[in-house]
Amino acid sequence: MKNNVSPMLRDNSLTGKTVVITGGGSGLGKAMALTLLRLGARVAICSRNEEKLRNAVAELRTHSGNDQVTYATCDVREQAQVDAALEKIRNTFGSFNGLINNAAGNFVSPTERLSSRAFDVIIDIVLRGTKNMTLSAGKYWIANNIRPVSVVNIVTTYAWTGSGYVVPSAAAKAGVLALTRSLAVEWAKYDMRFNAVAPGPFPTKGAWERLLPGDLARKFDPAARVPLRRTGRHEELADLVSYLISDFSGYINGEVITIDGGEWLQGAGQFNGFEAVTPEQWDALQQMIKSKKK
Ligand code: HXC
Ligand code: NAP
C-alpha cells in the first residue's frame, strides 16, 4: 500500500463511525478504507471476490494499525446478497452508520458495439447496486433509529456532462447523482446526509485497464487534460471522503463535490483551448485587435 501520508483530520476523528465501503478491496475503495481506519473508524469492505477482500483486510490491518476491519462478500446487483452482507456486518460490529457506494463496472466502447447485456451489466452494478445498498441500509437505519448517518456516493464528472464511449456508465452515474440529491431531502428528517464525490482521473488498475487499454494511456494521457497537469492522489480523495463521513461536515447535504484538478471545466470553457497560443502570437494578436479599434 503506497499511502504513507498522514490523514487531513486529526487522530480519532472518526471514532464511533462504522462505515460500509462497496468495492473496498481495491483501488480507491481500499484507499478510503485505509484513511477511515487510521482515523479510528470501523470499516467493512464488500465486493464479489472473497480472496481479494481477505487479502485487503490483512493489508489494511497492517498499514492502519487498526484491526476493526472486516469484509462481507456480495454482488451489489443482487438485493438478497446485499441484505445478507449488511446483516453479517451488523453481526460483527453491532451496527453501522456510514455507507460509501463506490463499487462500479465500466469499460470503453462505441455504444453501437454494445450488446444489450453489456449495457445492462454497467447499469446494474452502478445504479441498481447503489439502490440495493442504500435501500437496505436506509430501512435498517430508520427502523432502528440509527443517527446521525452519512452516505457518500462515488460518481464522476460525466454524471452531468455525459460522455461518449462510456454511455452506460454516464447514464448510471447520473442516476446515482439524482438518487443522492433526492434522498438528501427526503431522508434528512431521519438525520441522514447524502453527498456525492466526483473524482477526475485517479490511476487505479481497475479503471486504467478498462478505460485506457493498449496504447490509449499514451495517446490520451489523462494528466494532460487536467489544468493542474497531474492525476489525483488517492489520499486526496480519501481525505475528502473522510470529511464527508465525519460530523465536521454535518451541514453539507445533497452536494456533489468535484475533485478533478479542474478537468471538466477545462473542457467546458469555450476559450480554454487558447492555452496553446504563444506569447509571440499574443503580441501579434493584440496589435491586430488594437489596430481594428483605431
Ligand atoms: C464490449 C463488453 C466488454 C468490452 C464486457 N463486455 N467487456 N462489451 N466491450 N470491453 C460485455 C460481455 O461481452 C457481456 O455481454 C457483458 O458485457 C457482461 O460481461 P461479463 O464479463 O459477463 O460481466 P461480469 O463478469 O459481471 O463483469 C463486469 C464487467 C467487468 C463490468 C464487464 O469489467 C468488471 O467486473 N468490472 C469491475 C471493475 C471495474 O469495471 N472497474 C472500473 C471502474 S472505473 P454478452 O452480451 O457478450 O453476454 C470507473 C471510472 C469512471 O468507473 C470515470 C473515469 C474518469
Ligand atoms: P476498481 O478498483 O476497479 O474498483 C471497483 C470495485 O468495485 C472493485 O473493488 C470491484 O470488486 C467492485 N465491484 C465491481 N462490480 C461489483 C459487483 N457487482 N458487486 C460488488 N462489488 C463490485 O476501480 P476504481 O478506480 O477504484 O473505482 C472506484 C470508484 O471510483 C468507482 O465508482 C468509479 O466509477 C469511481 N471513479 C474512478 C475514477 C478513476 O479515475 N479511478 C474516476 C472517476 C470515478 P470485485 O471485482 O471484487 O467485485
Coordinates of C-alpha atoms and ligand atoms in Angstrom, one line a residue:
M1 CA 0.0 0.0 0.0
K2 CA 1.5 3.3 -1.1
N3 CA -0.2 5.8 1.1
N4 CA 2.2 6.9 3.9
V5 CA 0.7 10.4 4.1
S6 CA -1.0 11.4 7.3
P7 CA -4.7 12.0 7.1
M8 CA -6.1 15.6 7.0
L9 CA -8.3 15.1 10.0
R10 CA -6.8 14.7 13.5
D11 CA -6.4 11.3 15.1
N12 CA -9.6 9.6 16.3
S13 CA -11.9 12.0 14.3
L14 CA -13.9 9.0 13.2
T15 CA -14.2 7.1 16.5
G16 CA -17.8 5.9 16.7
K17 CA -18.2 5.6 12.9
T18 CA -18.8 2.2 11.3
V19 CA -18.6 2.5 7.6
V20 CA -19.5 0.0 4.8
I21 CA -17.5 0.5 1.6
T22 CA -18.6 -1.3 -1.5
G23 CA -15.7 -2.2 -3.8
G24 CA -13.4 -1.6 -0.8
G25 CA -11.0 -4.4 -1.7
S26 CA -9.2 -2.5 -4.5
G27 CA -8.3 0.9 -5.9
L28 CA -10.0 4.0 -4.5
G29 CA -12.2 2.0 -2.1
K30 CA -9.2 0.5 -0.4
A31 CA -7.5 3.9 -0.1
M32 CA -10.7 5.3 1.5
A33 CA -10.8 2.3 3.9
L34 CA -7.2 2.9 4.9
T35 CA -7.7 6.5 5.8
L36 CA -11.0 5.9 7.7
L37 CA -9.3 3.2 9.7
R38 CA -6.4 5.5 10.5
L39 CA -8.9 8.0 11.8
G40 CA -10.4 5.4 14.2
A41 CA -13.5 4.2 12.2
R42 CA -14.6 0.6 12.0
V43 CA -14.8 -0.4 8.4
A44 CA -16.5 -3.2 6.4
I45 CA -15.5 -3.7 2.8
C46 CA -17.6 -5.7 0.4
S47 CA -17.4 -6.9 -3.2
R48 CA -17.6 -10.2 -5.2
N49 CA -14.0 -11.6 -4.9
E50 CA -13.5 -13.1 -1.4
E51 CA -9.8 -13.7 -1.8
K52 CA -9.2 -10.1 -2.8
L53 CA -11.3 -9.0 0.2
R54 CA -9.4 -11.3 2.6
N55 CA -6.0 -10.0 1.4
A56 CA -7.2 -6.4 1.6
V57 CA -8.4 -6.8 5.2
A58 CA -4.9 -8.2 6.2
E59 CA -3.2 -5.3 4.4
L60 CA -5.5 -2.7 5.8
R61 CA -4.9 -4.0 9.4
T62 CA -1.1 -3.9 8.9
H63 CA -1.0 -0.4 7.4
S64 CA -3.6 1.3 9.6
G65 CA -2.7 -0.3 12.9
N66 CA -6.5 -0.6 13.4
D67 CA -7.9 -4.2 13.4
Q68 CA -11.5 -3.1 13.4
V69 CA -11.9 -4.1 9.7
T70 CA -14.0 -6.9 8.3
Y71 CA -15.4 -8.0 4.9
A72 CA -18.6 -9.4 3.5
T73 CA -18.8 -10.9 0.0
C74 CA -21.7 -9.8 -2.1
D75 CA -22.6 -8.9 -5.7
V76 CA -24.3 -5.5 -5.3
R77 CA -26.6 -6.3 -8.2
E78 CA -28.4 -8.9 -6.0
Q79 CA -30.7 -7.5 -3.3
A80 CA -30.6 -10.7 -1.3
Q81 CA -26.8 -10.8 -1.3
V82 CA -26.7 -7.2 -0.2
D83 CA -29.2 -7.8 2.6
A84 CA -27.1 -10.8 3.8
A85 CA -23.9 -8.9 3.6
L86 CA -25.3 -6.0 5.7
E87 CA -26.6 -8.5 8.2
K88 CA -23.2 -10.1 8.5
I89 CA -21.6 -6.7 9.1
R90 CA -24.2 -5.9 11.8
N91 CA -23.5 -9.2 13.5
T92 CA -19.8 -8.4 13.5
F93 CA -19.9 -4.7 14.6
G94 CA -23.4 -4.5 16.2
S95 CA -24.5 -1.7 13.8
F96 CA -23.2 0.7 11.2
N97 CA -23.8 4.4 10.5
G98 CA -21.9 5.2 7.3
L99 CA -22.0 3.9 3.7
I100 CA -19.8 4.6 0.7
N101 CA -21.2 3.4 -2.6
N102 CA -18.0 3.0 -4.5
A103 CA -18.4 -0.3 -6.4
A104 CA -18.5 0.2 -10.2
G105 CA -18.2 -1.5 -13.5
N106 CA -17.0 0.2 -16.7
F107 CA -15.3 -0.2 -20.0
V108 CA -14.8 2.0 -23.1
S109 CA -16.7 1.0 -26.2
P110 CA -18.6 2.6 -29.1
T111 CA -22.2 2.3 -28.0
E112 CA -23.3 0.6 -31.2
R113 CA -20.9 -2.3 -30.4
L114 CA -22.6 -3.0 -27.0
S115 CA -24.9 -5.9 -26.6
S116 CA -28.0 -5.2 -24.5
R117 CA -26.4 -7.3 -21.7
A118 CA -23.2 -5.3 -21.8
F119 CA -25.2 -2.1 -21.3
D120 CA -27.2 -3.7 -18.5
V121 CA -24.2 -5.0 -16.6
I122 CA -22.9 -1.5 -16.0
I123 CA -26.3 0.0 -15.1
D124 CA -26.8 -2.9 -12.8
I125 CA -23.5 -2.6 -10.9
V126 CA -23.6 1.2 -10.6
L127 CA -27.2 2.2 -10.3
R128 CA -29.0 -0.9 -9.2
G129 CA -26.1 -1.7 -6.9
T130 CA -26.2 1.7 -5.2
K131 CA -30.0 1.4 -4.9
N132 CA -29.8 -2.1 -3.4
M133 CA -27.3 -1.0 -0.7
T134 CA -29.0 2.3 0.0
L135 CA -32.5 0.9 0.4
S136 CA -31.4 -2.0 2.6
A137 CA -29.2 0.3 4.8
G138 CA -31.8 3.1 4.9
K139 CA -34.6 0.8 6.0
Y140 CA -32.4 -0.6 8.8
W141 CA -31.3 2.9 9.9
I142 CA -34.9 4.1 10.0
A143 CA -36.3 1.0 11.8
N144 CA -33.6 1.1 14.4
N145 CA -33.4 4.9 14.8
I146 CA -29.7 4.9 14.0
R147 CA -28.5 8.6 13.7
P148 CA -26.6 10.5 12.5
V149 CA -25.9 8.7 9.2
S150 CA -23.7 9.8 6.3
V151 CA -23.8 8.3 2.8
V152 CA -21.2 9.2 0.2
N153 CA -21.8 8.1 -3.4
I154 CA -18.8 8.0 -5.8
V155 CA -19.8 9.3 -9.2
T156 CA -17.9 11.0 -12.0
T157 CA -17.9 14.4 -13.6
Y158 CA -19.7 13.0 -16.7
A159 CA -22.7 12.3 -14.4
W160 CA -23.7 15.8 -15.5
T161 CA -21.8 16.4 -18.7
G162 CA -22.4 13.0 -20.2
S163 CA -19.6 11.3 -22.2
G164 CA -19.4 9.2 -25.4
Y165 CA -17.8 5.8 -25.3
V166 CA -18.8 5.2 -21.6
V167 CA -22.6 5.8 -22.2
P168 CA -23.9 3.1 -19.8
S169 CA -21.6 4.4 -17.0
A170 CA -22.6 8.0 -17.7
A171 CA -26.3 7.1 -17.6
A172 CA -25.9 5.1 -14.4
K173 CA -23.8 7.7 -12.6
A174 CA -26.4 10.4 -13.5
G175 CA -29.0 8.2 -11.8
V176 CA -26.8 7.8 -8.7
L177 CA -26.5 11.6 -8.6
A178 CA -30.2 12.1 -8.8
L179 CA -30.7 9.4 -6.1
T180 CA -28.2 11.3 -3.9
R181 CA -29.9 14.7 -4.2
S182 CA -33.4 13.2 -3.8
L183 CA -32.7 11.3 -0.6
A184 CA -30.7 14.2 0.8
V185 CA -34.0 15.9 1.1
E186 CA -36.4 13.1 1.8
W187 CA -34.4 11.3 4.5
A188 CA -32.9 14.4 6.2
K189 CA -35.7 14.1 8.7
Y190 CA -34.0 10.8 9.8
D191 CA -30.7 12.7 10.3
M192 CA -29.2 11.1 7.3
R193 CA -26.9 13.0 4.9
F194 CA -26.4 12.1 1.3
N195 CA -23.5 13.5 -0.7
A196 CA -21.6 12.6 -3.8
V197 CA -18.0 12.9 -4.8
A198 CA -16.9 13.2 -8.5
P199 CA -13.3 12.3 -9.0
G200 CA -11.3 13.1 -12.1
P201 CA -8.6 10.7 -13.2
F202 CA -7.1 8.8 -10.3
P203 CA -4.8 6.0 -11.5
T204 CA -6.1 2.5 -10.4
K205 CA -5.6 -0.8 -12.1
G206 CA -9.3 -1.4 -12.4
A207 CA -10.0 1.9 -14.2
W208 CA -6.8 2.1 -16.3
E209 CA -7.2 -1.5 -17.7
R210 CA -10.7 -0.9 -18.8
L211 CA -10.7 2.8 -19.8
L212 CA -7.2 3.2 -21.2
P213 CA -6.3 -0.2 -22.6
G214 CA -3.4 -0.7 -25.0
D215 CA -1.7 2.5 -26.1
L216 CA -4.7 4.7 -25.2
A217 CA -3.0 5.7 -22.0
R218 CA -0.2 7.2 -24.1
K219 CA -2.4 8.7 -26.8
F220 CA -4.9 10.2 -24.3
D221 CA -2.6 11.0 -21.3
P222 CA -5.2 11.8 -18.6
A223 CA -2.8 14.2 -16.8
A224 CA -2.5 16.3 -19.9
R225 CA -6.3 17.0 -19.8
V226 CA -6.1 18.4 -16.3
P227 CA -5.2 22.1 -15.8
L228 CA -3.1 21.1 -12.8
R229 CA -1.2 18.7 -15.2
R230 CA -1.4 15.7 -12.9
T231 CA -3.7 12.9 -11.9
G232 CA -5.2 12.7 -8.4
R233 CA -3.5 11.2 -5.4
H234 CA -5.6 8.5 -3.6
E235 CA -5.1 10.2 -0.2
E236 CA -6.6 13.4 -1.6
L237 CA -9.8 11.6 -2.4
A238 CA -9.7 9.7 0.9
D239 CA -9.3 12.9 2.9
L240 CA -12.3 14.5 1.2
V241 CA -14.5 11.4 1.8
S242 CA -13.4 11.0 5.4
Y243 CA -14.5 14.6 5.9
L244 CA -17.9 13.9 4.4
I245 CA -18.3 10.8 6.6
S246 CA -17.3 12.8 9.7
D247 CA -19.6 15.1 11.8
F248 CA -17.4 18.1 10.8
S249 CA -19.4 18.1 7.5
G250 CA -22.7 17.9 9.4
Y251 CA -24.3 20.8 7.4
I252 CA -23.3 19.5 4.0
N253 CA -26.2 17.6 2.5
G254 CA -27.2 16.9 -1.1
E255 CA -23.9 18.2 -2.5
V256 CA -21.6 16.8 -5.2
I257 CA -18.0 17.7 -4.7
T258 CA -15.7 17.6 -7.7
I259 CA -12.1 16.6 -7.1
D260 CA -10.5 16.7 -10.6
G261 CA -7.8 19.4 -10.8
G262 CA -10.2 21.5 -12.9
E263 CA -10.5 18.8 -15.6
W264 CA -14.2 19.1 -16.6
L265 CA -14.2 22.9 -16.6
Q266 CA -11.2 22.8 -18.9
G267 CA -13.3 21.1 -21.5
A268 CA -16.3 23.4 -20.8
G269 CA -14.8 26.9 -21.1
Q270 CA -15.1 27.9 -24.7
F271 CA -11.7 29.7 -24.8
N272 CA -9.7 27.4 -22.6
G273 CA -8.0 25.9 -25.7
F274 CA -6.3 29.3 -26.1
E275 CA -3.7 27.9 -23.7
A276 CA -1.9 26.8 -26.9
V277 CA -1.4 30.4 -28.1
T278 CA 2.3 31.5 -27.6
P279 CA 3.4 34.9 -26.1
E280 CA 4.6 36.0 -29.6
Q281 CA 1.2 35.1 -31.1
W282 CA -0.5 37.1 -28.3
D283 CA 1.7 40.1 -29.1
A284 CA 0.7 40.0 -32.8
L285 CA -3.0 39.4 -31.9
Q286 CA -3.0 42.3 -29.5
Q287 CA -1.6 44.6 -32.3
M288 CA -4.3 43.3 -34.7
I289 CA -7.2 43.9 -32.2
K290 CA -5.9 47.4 -31.3
S291 CA -5.4 48.4 -34.9
K292 CA -9.0 47.4 -35.7
K293 CA -10.2 49.7 -32.9
K294 CA -8.4 52.7 -34.4
Ligands
HXC1 C1 -17.8 -4.6 -25.0 C2 -18.0 -6.0 -23.2 C3 -16.7 -5.6 -22.7 C4 -16.0 -4.6 -23.6 C5 -17.5 -7.0 -21.3 N1 -18.5 -6.8 -22.2 N2 -16.5 -6.2 -21.6 N3 -18.6 -5.5 -24.3 N4 -16.6 -4.2 -24.7 N5 -14.8 -4.2 -23.2 C6 -19.8 -7.5 -22.3 C7 -19.7 -9.0 -22.3 O1 -19.4 -9.5 -23.6 C8 -21.1 -9.4 -21.8 O2 -22.0 -9.2 -22.8 C9 -21.4 -8.3 -20.8 O3 -20.5 -7.2 -21.1 C10 -21.1 -8.8 -19.4 O4 -19.7 -9.2 -19.3 P1 -19.2 -10.2 -18.2 O5 -17.7 -10.4 -18.3 O6 -20.0 -11.5 -18.2 O7 -19.6 -9.4 -16.9 P2 -19.1 -9.5 -15.4 O8 -18.3 -10.8 -15.2 O9 -20.2 -9.3 -14.5 O10 -18.0 -8.3 -15.3 C11 -18.5 -7.0 -15.3 C12 -17.5 -6.0 -16.0 C13 -16.1 -6.2 -15.6 C14 -18.0 -4.6 -15.8 C15 -17.6 -6.4 -17.5 O11 -15.2 -5.3 -16.3 C16 -15.9 -5.9 -14.1 O12 -16.0 -6.9 -13.3 N6 -15.6 -4.7 -13.7 C17 -15.5 -4.3 -12.3 C18 -14.4 -3.3 -12.0 C19 -14.4 -2.1 -13.0 O13 -15.0 -2.1 -14.0 N7 -13.7 -1.1 -12.5 C20 -13.5 0.1 -13.3 C21 -14.3 1.2 -12.6 S1 -13.6 2.7 -13.3 P3 -22.6 -10.5 -23.7 O14 -23.7 -9.9 -24.5 O15 -21.5 -11.0 -24.5 O16 -23.1 -11.6 -22.7 C22 -14.8 3.9 -13.4 C23 -14.2 5.2 -13.8 C24 -15.2 6.2 -14.2 O17 -15.9 3.7 -13.3 C25 -14.7 7.6 -14.7 C26 -13.3 7.7 -15.1 C27 -12.9 9.1 -15.4
NAP2 P1 -11.7 -0.6 -9.1 O1 -10.5 -0.8 -8.3 O2 -12.0 -1.4 -10.3 O3 -13.0 -0.6 -8.1 C1 -14.2 -1.2 -8.5 C2 -14.6 -2.1 -7.3 O4 -16.0 -2.4 -7.5 C3 -13.8 -3.3 -7.2 O5 -13.3 -3.5 -5.9 C4 -14.8 -4.5 -7.5 O6 -14.5 -5.6 -6.7 C5 -16.1 -3.8 -7.1 N1 -17.3 -4.4 -7.9 C6 -17.4 -4.4 -9.2 N2 -18.6 -5.0 -9.5 C7 -19.1 -5.3 -8.3 C8 -20.3 -6.0 -8.0 N3 -21.2 -6.4 -9.0 N4 -20.6 -6.2 -6.7 C9 -19.8 -5.8 -5.7 N5 -18.6 -5.1 -6.0 C10 -18.3 -4.9 -7.3 O7 -11.8 0.9 -9.7 P2 -11.6 2.4 -9.0 O8 -10.9 3.2 -10.0 O9 -11.0 2.2 -7.6 O10 -13.1 2.9 -8.9 C11 -13.8 3.2 -7.7 C12 -14.9 4.2 -7.9 O11 -14.4 5.4 -8.3 C13 -15.9 3.8 -8.9 O12 -17.2 4.2 -8.5 C14 -15.5 4.6 -10.1 O13 -16.6 4.8 -11.0 C15 -15.1 5.8 -9.5 N6 -14.2 6.7 -10.3 C16 -12.9 6.3 -10.5 C17 -12.1 7.1 -11.3 C18 -10.7 6.8 -11.5 O14 -10.0 7.6 -12.2 N7 -10.1 5.8 -11.0 C19 -12.6 8.3 -11.8 C20 -14.0 8.7 -11.5 C21 -14.7 7.8 -10.8 P3 -14.8 -7.1 -7.2 O15 -14.3 -7.3 -8.6 O16 -14.1 -7.9 -6.2 O17 -16.3 -7.3 -7.1

